[in-house]
mmCIF file of C-alpha atoms and ligand atoms in Angstrom:
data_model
loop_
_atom_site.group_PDB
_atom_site.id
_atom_site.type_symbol
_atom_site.label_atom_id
_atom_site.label_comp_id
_atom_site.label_asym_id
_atom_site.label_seq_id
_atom_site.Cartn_x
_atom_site.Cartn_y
_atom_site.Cartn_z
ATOM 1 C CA UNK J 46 11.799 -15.623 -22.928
ATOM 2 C CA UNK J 47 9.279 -16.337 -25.864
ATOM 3 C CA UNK J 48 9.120 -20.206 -24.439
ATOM 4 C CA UNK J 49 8.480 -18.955 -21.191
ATOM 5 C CA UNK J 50 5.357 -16.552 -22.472
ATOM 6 C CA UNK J 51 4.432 -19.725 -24.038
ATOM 7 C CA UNK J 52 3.853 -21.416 -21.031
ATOM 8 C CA UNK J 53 2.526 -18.230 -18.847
ATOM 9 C CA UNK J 54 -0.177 -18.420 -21.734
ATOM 10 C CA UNK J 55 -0.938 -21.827 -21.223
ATOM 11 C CA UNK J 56 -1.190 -21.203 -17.680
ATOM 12 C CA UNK J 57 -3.650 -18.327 -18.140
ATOM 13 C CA UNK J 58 -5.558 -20.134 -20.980
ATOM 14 C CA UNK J 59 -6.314 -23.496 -18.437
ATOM 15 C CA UNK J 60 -9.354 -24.133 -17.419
ATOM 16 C CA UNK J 61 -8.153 -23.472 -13.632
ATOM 17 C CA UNK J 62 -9.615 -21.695 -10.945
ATOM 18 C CA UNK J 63 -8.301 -18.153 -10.778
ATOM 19 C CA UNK J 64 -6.209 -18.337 -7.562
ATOM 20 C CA UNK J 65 -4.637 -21.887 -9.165
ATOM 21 C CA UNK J 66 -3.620 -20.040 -12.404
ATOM 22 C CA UNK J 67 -1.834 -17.314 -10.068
ATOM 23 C CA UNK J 68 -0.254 -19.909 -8.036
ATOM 24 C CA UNK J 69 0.980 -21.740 -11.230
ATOM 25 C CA UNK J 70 2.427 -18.304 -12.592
ATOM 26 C CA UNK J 71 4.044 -18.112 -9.489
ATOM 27 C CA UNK J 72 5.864 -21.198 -9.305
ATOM 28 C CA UNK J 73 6.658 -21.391 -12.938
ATOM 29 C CA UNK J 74 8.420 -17.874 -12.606
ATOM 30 C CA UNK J 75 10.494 -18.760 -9.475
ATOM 31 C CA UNK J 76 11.587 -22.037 -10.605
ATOM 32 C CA UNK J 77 12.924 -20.534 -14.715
ATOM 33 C CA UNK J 78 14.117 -17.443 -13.114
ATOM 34 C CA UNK J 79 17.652 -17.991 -11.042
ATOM 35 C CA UNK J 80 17.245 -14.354 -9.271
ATOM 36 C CA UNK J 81 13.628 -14.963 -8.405
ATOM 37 C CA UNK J 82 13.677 -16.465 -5.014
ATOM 38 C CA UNK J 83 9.810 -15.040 -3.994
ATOM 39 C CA UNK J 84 7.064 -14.738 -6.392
ATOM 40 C CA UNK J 85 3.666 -13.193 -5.381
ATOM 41 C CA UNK J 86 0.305 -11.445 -6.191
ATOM 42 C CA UNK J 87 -1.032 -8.705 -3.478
ATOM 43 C CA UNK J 88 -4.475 -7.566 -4.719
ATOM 44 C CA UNK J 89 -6.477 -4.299 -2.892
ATOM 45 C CA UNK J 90 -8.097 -5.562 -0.196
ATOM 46 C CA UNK J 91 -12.016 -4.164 -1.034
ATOM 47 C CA UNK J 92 -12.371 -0.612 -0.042
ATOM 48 C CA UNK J 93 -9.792 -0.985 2.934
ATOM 49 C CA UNK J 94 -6.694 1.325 2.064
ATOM 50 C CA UNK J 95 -4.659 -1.797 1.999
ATOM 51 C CA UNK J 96 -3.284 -4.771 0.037
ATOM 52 C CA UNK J 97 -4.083 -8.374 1.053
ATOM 53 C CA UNK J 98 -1.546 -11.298 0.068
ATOM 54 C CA UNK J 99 -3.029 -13.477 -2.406
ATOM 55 C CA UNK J 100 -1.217 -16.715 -4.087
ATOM 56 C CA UNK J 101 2.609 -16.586 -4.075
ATOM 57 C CA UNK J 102 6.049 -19.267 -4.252
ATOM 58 C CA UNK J 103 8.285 -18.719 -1.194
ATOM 59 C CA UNK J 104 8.792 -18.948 2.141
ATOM 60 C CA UNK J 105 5.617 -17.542 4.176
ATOM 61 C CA UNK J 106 5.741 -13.762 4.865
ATOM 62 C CA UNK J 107 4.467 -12.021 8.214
ATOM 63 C CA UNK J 108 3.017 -9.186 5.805
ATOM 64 C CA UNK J 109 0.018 -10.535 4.855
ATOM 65 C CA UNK J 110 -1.809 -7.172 4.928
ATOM 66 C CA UNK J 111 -0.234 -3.681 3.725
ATOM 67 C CA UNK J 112 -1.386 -0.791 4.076
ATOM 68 C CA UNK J 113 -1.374 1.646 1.366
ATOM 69 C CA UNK J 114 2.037 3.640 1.846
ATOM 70 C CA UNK J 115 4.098 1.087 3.543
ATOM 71 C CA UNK J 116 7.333 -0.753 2.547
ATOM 72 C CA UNK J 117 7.698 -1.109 -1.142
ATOM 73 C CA UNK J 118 4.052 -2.911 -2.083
ATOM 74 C CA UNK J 119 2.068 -0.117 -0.364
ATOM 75 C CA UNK J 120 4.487 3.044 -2.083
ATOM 76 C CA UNK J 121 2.948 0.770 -5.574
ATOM 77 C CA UNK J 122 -0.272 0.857 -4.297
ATOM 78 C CA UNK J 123 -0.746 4.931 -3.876
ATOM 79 C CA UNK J 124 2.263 5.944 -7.434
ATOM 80 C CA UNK J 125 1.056 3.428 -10.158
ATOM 81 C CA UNK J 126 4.283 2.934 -10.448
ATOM 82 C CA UNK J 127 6.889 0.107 -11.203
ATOM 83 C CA UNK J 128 9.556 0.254 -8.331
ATOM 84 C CA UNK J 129 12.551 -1.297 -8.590
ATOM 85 C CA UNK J 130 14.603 -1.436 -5.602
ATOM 86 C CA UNK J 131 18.751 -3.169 -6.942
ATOM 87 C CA UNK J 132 19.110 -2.731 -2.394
ATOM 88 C CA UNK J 133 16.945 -3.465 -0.047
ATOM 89 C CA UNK J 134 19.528 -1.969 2.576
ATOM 90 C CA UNK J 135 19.255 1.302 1.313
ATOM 91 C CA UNK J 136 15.194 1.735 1.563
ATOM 92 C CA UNK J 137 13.763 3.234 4.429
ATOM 93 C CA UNK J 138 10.408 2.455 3.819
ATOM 94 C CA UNK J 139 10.941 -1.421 3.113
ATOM 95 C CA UNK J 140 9.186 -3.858 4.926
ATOM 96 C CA UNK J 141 11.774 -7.450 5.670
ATOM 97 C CA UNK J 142 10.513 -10.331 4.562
ATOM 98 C CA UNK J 143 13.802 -12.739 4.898
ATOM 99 C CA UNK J 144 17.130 -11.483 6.230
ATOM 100 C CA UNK J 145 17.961 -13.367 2.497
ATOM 101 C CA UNK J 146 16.307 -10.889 0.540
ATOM 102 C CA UNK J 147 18.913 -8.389 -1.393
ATOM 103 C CA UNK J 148 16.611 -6.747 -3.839
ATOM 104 C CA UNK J 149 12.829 -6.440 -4.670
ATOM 105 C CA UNK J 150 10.431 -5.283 -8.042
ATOM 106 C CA UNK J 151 7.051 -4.514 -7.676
ATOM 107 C CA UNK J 152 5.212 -3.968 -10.667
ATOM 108 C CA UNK J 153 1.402 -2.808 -10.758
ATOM 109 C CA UNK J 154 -1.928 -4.280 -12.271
ATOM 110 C CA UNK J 155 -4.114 -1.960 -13.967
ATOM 111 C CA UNK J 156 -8.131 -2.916 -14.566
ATOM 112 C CA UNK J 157 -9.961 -0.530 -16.943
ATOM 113 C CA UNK J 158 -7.230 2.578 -15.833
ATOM 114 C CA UNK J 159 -7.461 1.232 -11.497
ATOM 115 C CA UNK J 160 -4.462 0.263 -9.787
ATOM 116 C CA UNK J 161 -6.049 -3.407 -8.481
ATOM 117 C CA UNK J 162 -2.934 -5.266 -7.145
ATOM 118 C CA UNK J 163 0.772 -6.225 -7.758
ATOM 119 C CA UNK J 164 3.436 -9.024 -8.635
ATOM 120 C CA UNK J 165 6.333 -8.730 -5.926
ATOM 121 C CA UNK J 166 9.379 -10.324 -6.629
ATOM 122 C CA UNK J 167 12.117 -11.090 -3.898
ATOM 123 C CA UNK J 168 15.538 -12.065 -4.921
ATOM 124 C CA UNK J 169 18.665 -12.915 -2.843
ATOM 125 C CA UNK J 170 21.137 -11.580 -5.144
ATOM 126 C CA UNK J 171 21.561 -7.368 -5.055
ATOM 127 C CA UNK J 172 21.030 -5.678 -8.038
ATOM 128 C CA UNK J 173 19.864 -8.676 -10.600
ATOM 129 C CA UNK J 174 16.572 -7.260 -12.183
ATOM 130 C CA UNK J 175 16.758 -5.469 -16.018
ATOM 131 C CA UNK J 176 14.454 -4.223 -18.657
ATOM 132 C CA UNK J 177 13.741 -7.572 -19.429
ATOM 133 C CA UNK J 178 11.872 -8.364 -15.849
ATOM 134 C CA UNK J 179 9.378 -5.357 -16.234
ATOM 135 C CA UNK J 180 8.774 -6.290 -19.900
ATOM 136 C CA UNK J 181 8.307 -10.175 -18.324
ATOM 137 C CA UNK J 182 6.260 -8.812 -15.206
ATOM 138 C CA UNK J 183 4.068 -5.930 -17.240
ATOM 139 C CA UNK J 184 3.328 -9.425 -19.624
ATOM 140 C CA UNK J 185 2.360 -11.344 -16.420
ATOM 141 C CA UNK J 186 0.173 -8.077 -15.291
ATOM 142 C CA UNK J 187 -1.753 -7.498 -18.238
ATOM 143 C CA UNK J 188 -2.921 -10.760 -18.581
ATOM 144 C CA UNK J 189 -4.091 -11.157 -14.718
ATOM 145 C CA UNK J 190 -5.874 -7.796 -15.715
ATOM 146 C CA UNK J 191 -8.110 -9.880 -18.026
ATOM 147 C CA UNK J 192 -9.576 -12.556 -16.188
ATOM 148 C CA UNK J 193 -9.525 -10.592 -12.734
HETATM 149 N N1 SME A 289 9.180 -6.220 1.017
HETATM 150 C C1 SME A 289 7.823 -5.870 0.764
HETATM 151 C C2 SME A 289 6.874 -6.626 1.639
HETATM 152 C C3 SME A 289 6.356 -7.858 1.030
HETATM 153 S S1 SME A 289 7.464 -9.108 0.972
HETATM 154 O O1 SME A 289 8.600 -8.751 0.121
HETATM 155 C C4 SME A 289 6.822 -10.535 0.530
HETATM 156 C C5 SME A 289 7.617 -4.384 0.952
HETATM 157 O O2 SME A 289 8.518 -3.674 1.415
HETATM 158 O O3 SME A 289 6.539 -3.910 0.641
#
């Protein structure tokens, strides 16, 4: 875990464009994480009630706009809240991604106090995400705070 903050600092310390340094987080975490089969940021979209899909690791998603509410990233959006969901089977506000996808954390960004956006992490396996991925993810999240 400490290497790994290691290198997320590196990442966030490059000289990289913002969106590249997201992108980079995002591979980095899918490939050292064996539960973390989709990795990306959704930011608010302006003053729309919604949340736009900005860089992620995956396969391509059909929800590249949420509205604030909806499926798992939009519930984040409106509670502050980290949501971890161990079953994806058992939400009834989820929206599907991948038939593959088992289980799902959101956890929110926070600039001065404001809810601005969100890591979303898909995984195939139900059930796989501990303490130690919102520590990891709350990491991730405070540092995008700082240069966003
Ligand atoms: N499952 C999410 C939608 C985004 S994808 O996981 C990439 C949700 O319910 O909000």
């Amino acid at each position: 875990m400490k290497g790994l903050k290691l290198r997320i600092d590196s990442i966030f310390n490059s000289s990289e464009s913002r969106d590249e340094k997201l992108q980079k987080i995002c591979q980095l975490l899918r490939n050292e994480i064996p539960h973390y089969d989709w990795v990306g940021f959704y930011f608010n979209n302006g003053e729309k009630p919604e949340l736009k899909l900005g860089p992620y690791s995956g396969a391509p998603t059909d929800h590249v706009i949420i509205p604030f509410g909806k499926g798992i990233c939009g519930q984040v959006a409106v509670t502050d809240k980290t949501f971890v969901v161990p079953d994806v089977m058992v939400e009834d506000n989820y929206l599907s991604c991948s038939i593959q996808t088992k289980s799902e954390i959101v956890v929110p960004i926070f600039k001065d106090c404001e809810n601005i956006g969100q890591i979303d992490i898909d995984s195939h396996q139900i059930d796989p995400f501990t303490e130690n991925d919102v520590e990891l993810l709350k990491y991730v999240c405070e540092k995008v705070s700082k240069f966003y």
